[in-house]
Coordinates of C-alpha atoms and ligand atoms in Angstrom, one line a residue:
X1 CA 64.7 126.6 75.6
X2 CA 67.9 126.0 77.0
X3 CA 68.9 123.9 79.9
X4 CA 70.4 126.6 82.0
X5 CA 70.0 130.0 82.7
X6 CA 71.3 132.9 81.0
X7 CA 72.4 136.0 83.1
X8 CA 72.1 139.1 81.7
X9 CA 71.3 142.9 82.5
X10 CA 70.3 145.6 80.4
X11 CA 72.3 148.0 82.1
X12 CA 75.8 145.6 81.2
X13 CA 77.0 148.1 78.7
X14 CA 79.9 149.9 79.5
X15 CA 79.0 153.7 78.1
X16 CA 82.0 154.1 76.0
X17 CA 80.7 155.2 73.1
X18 CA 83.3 155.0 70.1
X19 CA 85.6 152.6 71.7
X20 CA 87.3 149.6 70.6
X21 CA 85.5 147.4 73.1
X22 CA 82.4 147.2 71.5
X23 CA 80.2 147.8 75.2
X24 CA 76.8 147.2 72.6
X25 CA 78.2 143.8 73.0
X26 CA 76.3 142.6 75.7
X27 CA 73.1 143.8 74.3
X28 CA 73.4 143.0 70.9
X29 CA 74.2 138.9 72.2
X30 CA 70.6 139.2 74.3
X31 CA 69.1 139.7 71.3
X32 CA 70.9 137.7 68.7
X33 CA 69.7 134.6 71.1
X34 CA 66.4 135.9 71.5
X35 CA 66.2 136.4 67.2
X36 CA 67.6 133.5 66.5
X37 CA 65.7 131.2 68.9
X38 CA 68.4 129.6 71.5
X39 CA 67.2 130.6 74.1
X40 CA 63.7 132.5 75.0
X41 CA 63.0 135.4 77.6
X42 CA 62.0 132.1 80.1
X43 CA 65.6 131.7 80.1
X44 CA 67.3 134.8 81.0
X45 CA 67.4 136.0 85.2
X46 CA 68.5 139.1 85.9
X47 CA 71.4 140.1 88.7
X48 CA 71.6 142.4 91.2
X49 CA 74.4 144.4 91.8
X50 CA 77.4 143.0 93.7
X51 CA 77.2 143.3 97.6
X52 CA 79.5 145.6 98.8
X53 CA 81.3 142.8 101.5
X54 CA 81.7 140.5 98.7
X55 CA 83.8 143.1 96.6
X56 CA 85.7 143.5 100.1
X57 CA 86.3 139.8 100.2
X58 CA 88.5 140.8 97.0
X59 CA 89.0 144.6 96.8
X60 CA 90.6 146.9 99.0
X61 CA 88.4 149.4 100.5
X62 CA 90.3 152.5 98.8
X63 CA 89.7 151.1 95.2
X64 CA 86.0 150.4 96.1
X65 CA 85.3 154.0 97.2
X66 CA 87.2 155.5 94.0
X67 CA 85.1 153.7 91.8
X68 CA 81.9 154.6 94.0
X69 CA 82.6 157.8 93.8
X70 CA 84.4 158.9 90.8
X71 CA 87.5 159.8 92.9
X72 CA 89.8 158.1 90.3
X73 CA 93.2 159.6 90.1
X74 CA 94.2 160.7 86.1
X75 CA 96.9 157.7 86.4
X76 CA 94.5 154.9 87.9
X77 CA 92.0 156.3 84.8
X78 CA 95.1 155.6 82.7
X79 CA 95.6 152.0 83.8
X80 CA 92.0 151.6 83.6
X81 CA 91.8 152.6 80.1
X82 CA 88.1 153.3 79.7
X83 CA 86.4 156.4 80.7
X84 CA 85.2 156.7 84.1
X85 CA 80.7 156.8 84.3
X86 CA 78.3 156.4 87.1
X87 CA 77.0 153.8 84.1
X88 CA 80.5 152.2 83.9
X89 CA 80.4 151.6 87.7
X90 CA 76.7 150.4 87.8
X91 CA 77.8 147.9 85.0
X92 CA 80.7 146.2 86.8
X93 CA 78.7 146.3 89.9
X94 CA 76.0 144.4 88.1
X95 CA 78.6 142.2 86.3
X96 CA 80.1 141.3 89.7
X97 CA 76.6 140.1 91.0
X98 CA 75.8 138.5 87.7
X99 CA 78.9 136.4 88.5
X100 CA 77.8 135.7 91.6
X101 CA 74.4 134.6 90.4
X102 CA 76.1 132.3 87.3
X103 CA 77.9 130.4 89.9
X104 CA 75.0 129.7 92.1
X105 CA 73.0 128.6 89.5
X106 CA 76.2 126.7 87.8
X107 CA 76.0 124.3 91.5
X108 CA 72.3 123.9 90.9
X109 CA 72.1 123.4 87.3
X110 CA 74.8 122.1 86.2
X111 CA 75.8 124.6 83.9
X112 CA 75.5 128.6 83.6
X113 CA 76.4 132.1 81.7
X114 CA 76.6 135.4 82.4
X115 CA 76.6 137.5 79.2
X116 CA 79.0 139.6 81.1
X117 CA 82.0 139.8 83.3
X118 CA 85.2 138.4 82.6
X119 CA 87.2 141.5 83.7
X120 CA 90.0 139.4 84.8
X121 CA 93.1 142.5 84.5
X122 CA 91.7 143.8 87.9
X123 CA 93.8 143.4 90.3
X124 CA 92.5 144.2 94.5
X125 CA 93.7 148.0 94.9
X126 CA 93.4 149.2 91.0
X127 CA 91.6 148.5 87.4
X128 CA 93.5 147.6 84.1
X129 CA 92.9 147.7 81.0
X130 CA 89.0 148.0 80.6
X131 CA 88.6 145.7 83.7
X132 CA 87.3 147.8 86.9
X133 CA 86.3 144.8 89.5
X134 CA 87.0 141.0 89.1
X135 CA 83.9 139.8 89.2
X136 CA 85.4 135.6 88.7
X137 CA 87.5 136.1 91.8
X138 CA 84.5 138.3 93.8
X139 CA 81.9 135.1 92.2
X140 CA 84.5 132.6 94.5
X141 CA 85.3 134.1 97.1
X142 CA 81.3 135.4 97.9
X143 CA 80.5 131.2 97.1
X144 CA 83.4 129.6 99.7
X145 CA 82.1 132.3 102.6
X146 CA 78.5 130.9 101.5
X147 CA 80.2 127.7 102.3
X148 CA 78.6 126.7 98.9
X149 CA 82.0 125.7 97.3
X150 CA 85.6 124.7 98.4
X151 CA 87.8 125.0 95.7
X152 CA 87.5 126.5 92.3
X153 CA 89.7 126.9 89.0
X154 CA 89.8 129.8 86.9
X155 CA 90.3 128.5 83.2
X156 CA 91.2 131.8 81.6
X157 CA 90.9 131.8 77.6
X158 CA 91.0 135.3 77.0
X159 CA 93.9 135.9 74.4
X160 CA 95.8 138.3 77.5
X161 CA 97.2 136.8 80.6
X162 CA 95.0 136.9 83.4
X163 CA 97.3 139.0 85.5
X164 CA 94.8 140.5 88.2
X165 CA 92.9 136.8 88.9
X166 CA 96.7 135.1 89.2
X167 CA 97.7 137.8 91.7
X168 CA 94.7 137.6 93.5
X169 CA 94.9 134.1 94.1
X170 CA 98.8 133.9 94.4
X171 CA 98.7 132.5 97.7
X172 CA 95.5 131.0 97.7
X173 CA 95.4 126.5 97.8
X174 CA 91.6 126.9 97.2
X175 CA 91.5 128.6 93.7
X176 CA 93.6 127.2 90.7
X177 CA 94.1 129.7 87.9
X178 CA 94.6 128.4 84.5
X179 CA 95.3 130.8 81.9
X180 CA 96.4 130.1 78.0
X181 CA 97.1 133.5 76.8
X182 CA 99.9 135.3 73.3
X183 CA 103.2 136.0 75.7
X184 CA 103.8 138.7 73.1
X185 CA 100.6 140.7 74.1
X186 CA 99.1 142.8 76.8
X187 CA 99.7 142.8 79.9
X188 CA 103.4 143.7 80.3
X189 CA 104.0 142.0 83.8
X190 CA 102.4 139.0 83.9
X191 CA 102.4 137.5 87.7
X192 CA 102.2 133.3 87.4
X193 CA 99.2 131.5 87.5
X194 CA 99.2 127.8 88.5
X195 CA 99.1 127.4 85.5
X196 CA 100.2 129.2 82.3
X197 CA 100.0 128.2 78.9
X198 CA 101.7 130.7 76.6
X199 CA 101.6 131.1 72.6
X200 CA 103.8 132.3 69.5
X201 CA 102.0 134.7 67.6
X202 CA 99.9 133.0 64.9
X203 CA 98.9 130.1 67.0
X204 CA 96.3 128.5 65.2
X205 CA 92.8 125.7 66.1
X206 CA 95.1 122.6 66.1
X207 CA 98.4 123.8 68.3
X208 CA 95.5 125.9 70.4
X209 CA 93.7 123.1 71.2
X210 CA 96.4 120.6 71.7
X211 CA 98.2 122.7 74.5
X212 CA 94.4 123.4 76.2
X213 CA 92.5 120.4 76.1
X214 CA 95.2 118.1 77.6
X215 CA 96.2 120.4 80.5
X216 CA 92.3 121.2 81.7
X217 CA 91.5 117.5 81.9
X218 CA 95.0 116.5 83.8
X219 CA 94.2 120.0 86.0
X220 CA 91.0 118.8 86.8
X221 CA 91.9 115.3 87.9
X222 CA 94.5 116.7 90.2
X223 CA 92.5 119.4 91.7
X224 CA 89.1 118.1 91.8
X225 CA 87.1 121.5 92.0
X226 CA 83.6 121.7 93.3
X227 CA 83.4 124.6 90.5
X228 CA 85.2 126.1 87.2
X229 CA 84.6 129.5 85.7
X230 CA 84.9 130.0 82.2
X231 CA 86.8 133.5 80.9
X232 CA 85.8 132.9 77.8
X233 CA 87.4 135.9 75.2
X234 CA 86.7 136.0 71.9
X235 CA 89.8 137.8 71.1
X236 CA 91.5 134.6 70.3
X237 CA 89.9 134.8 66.5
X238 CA 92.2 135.2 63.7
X239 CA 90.7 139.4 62.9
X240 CA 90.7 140.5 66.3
X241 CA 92.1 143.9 66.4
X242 CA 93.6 143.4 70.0
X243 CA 94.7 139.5 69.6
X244 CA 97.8 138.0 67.6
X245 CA 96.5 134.4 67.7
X246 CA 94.8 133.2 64.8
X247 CA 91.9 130.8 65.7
X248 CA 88.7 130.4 63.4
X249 CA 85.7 130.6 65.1
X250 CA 85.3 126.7 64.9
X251 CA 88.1 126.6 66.6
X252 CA 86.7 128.7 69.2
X253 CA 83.5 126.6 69.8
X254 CA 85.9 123.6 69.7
X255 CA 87.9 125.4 72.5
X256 CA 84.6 126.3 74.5
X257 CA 82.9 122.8 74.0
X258 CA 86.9 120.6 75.0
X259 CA 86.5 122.7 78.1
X260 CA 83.0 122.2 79.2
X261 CA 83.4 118.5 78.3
X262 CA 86.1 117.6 80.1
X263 CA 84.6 119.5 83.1
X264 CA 80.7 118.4 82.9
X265 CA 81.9 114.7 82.6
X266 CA 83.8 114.9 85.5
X267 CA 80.6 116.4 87.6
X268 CA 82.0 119.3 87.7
X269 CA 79.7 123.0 87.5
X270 CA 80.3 125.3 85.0
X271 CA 80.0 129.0 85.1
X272 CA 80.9 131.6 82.2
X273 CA 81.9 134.5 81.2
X274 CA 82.4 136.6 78.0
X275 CA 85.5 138.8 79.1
X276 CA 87.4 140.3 75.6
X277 CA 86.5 140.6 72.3
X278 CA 87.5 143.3 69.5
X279 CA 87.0 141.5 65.7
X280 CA 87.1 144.2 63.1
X281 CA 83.4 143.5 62.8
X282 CA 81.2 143.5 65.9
X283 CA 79.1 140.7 64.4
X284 CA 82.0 138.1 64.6
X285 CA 82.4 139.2 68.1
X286 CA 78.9 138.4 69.2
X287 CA 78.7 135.3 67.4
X288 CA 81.9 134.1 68.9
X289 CA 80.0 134.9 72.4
X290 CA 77.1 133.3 71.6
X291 CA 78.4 130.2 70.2
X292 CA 79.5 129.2 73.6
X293 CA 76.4 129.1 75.0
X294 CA 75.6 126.8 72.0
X295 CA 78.9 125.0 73.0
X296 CA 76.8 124.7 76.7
X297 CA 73.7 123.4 75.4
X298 CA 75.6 121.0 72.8
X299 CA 77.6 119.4 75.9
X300 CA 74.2 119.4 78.2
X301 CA 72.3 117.3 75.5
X302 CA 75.7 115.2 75.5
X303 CA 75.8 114.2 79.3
X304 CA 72.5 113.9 80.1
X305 CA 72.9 112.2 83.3
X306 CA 75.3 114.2 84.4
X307 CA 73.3 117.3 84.1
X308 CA 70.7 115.4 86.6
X309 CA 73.2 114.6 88.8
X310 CA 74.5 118.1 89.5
X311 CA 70.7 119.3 89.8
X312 CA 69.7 116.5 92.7
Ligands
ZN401 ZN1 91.5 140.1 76.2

């Protein structure tokens, strides 16, 4: 039903229990786009858990074995801020390979999602704030050793900075981060990206999208990637509990479809992910999620040709 494929896992969900990121999330978008008909079980490929040398291509060793083995000290477990589970590692494991897999079908297809990952706070040696393992900068760095891709950009929409993916990348030519965040908002230190984009408070659809659009298609000229990964946050929305920006949820499909756009019409792959998302009621959260993929299918049926381009 849709023209791309949907990566998902069953085992995505965090095991936080009462939490305010909502780890049902994953699970409750499956099936909000199996009930409501955009896409069909024909549709969605599951992942398989992160290689360990592709983490490695990221993560220091250390970090890897802490979060492997439960060895977390009581301060990284503060930084983290989300319970340490066997489940919660399984998760980002998977999340990192379902990254992985979204890219790889992104270069084949044109276009792809995984209803997961996103966890852009985690930096090479520790986790921050809910994020345990980048999968974006694992997903790049596992493609340009498959020699699949060269360069890649990171267009980050997550209402925080994308601290760990800009410090990762710091000194890297190949991978342009991009990331529009609220400067008065989590994270405290915010290393540069190569590109940042910071908000007032109460930034709302018009100013959002004016700053955004313009600067992804001019980014994109310059850099030419051979791939762009989507941190897509619904956090963004005017009642997120987390967020001090104050976009509708028009807006946010407007946000979602400006990017895609501008890359997809260039020839360039698209790969996504959901990253944050804490709306006072779960519902607006999933919907925000799932409307990108609708964003995805709405620029696919748009540019045709260049769909069948990317797939030859
Ligand atoms: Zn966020």
């Amino acid at each position: 039903m849709l023209p791309f494929k949907v990566v998902y896992h069953p085992r995505y969900d965090l095991n936080l229990g009462p939490h305010v990121f909502p780890s049902q999330k994953f699970r409750l978008i499956q099936e909000f786009l199996i009930r409501e008909k955009i896409a069909g079980a024909e549709d969605f490929i599951e992942p398989a858990p992160a290689p360990e040398e592709d983490l490695l291509r990221v993560h220091t060793r250390q970090w890897i074995d802490k979060l492997k083995n439960g060895t977390l000290t009581a301060s990284e477990m503060m930084k983290l801020e989300v319970p340490y589970s066997p489940e919660l590692a399984e998760a980002v494991w998977l999340a990192a390979g379902g990254s992985i897999l979204a890219g790889r079908l992104a270069l084949r297809d044109g276009f792809a999602s995984n209803l997961s990952g996103g966890f852009h706070h985690a930096y090479a040696s520790h986790g921050e704030g809910f994020c345990a393992i980048n999968d974006v900068a694992v997903a790049i760095r596992s493609l340009q050793a498959a020699r699949l891709i060269k360069k890649a950009i990171v267009v980050d929409t997550d209402v925080h900075d994308g601290n760990g993916t800009a410090h990762i990348f710091r000194d890297d030519p190949s991978v342009f981060t991009l990331s529009i965040h609220q400067e008065n908002n989590y994270p405290a230190h915010k290393p540069p990206s190569d590109l940042d984009l910071p908000l007032d408070d109460g930034v709302e659809d018009e100013e959002y999208l004016s700053a955004l659009l313009p600067a992804v298609a001019s980014v994109l000229d310059r850099f030419c990637p051979d791939l762009l990964f989507y941190v897509g946050g619904a956090d963004p929305y005017l009642e997120d509990q987390l967020g001090g920006l104050r976009l509708s949820k028009s807006g946010l499909k407007a946000r979602d479809k400006g990017v895609f756009f501008a890359a997809r019409s260039r020839d360039i792959p698209v790969a996504t992910t959901l990253a944050g998302g804490y709306a006072r009621r779960v519902e607006d959260t999933v919907r925000i999620h799932v409307n990108t993929l609708v964003a995805a299918r709405e620029v696919a049926g748009e540019l045709p040709a260049a769909r069948n381009a990317a797939s030859q």
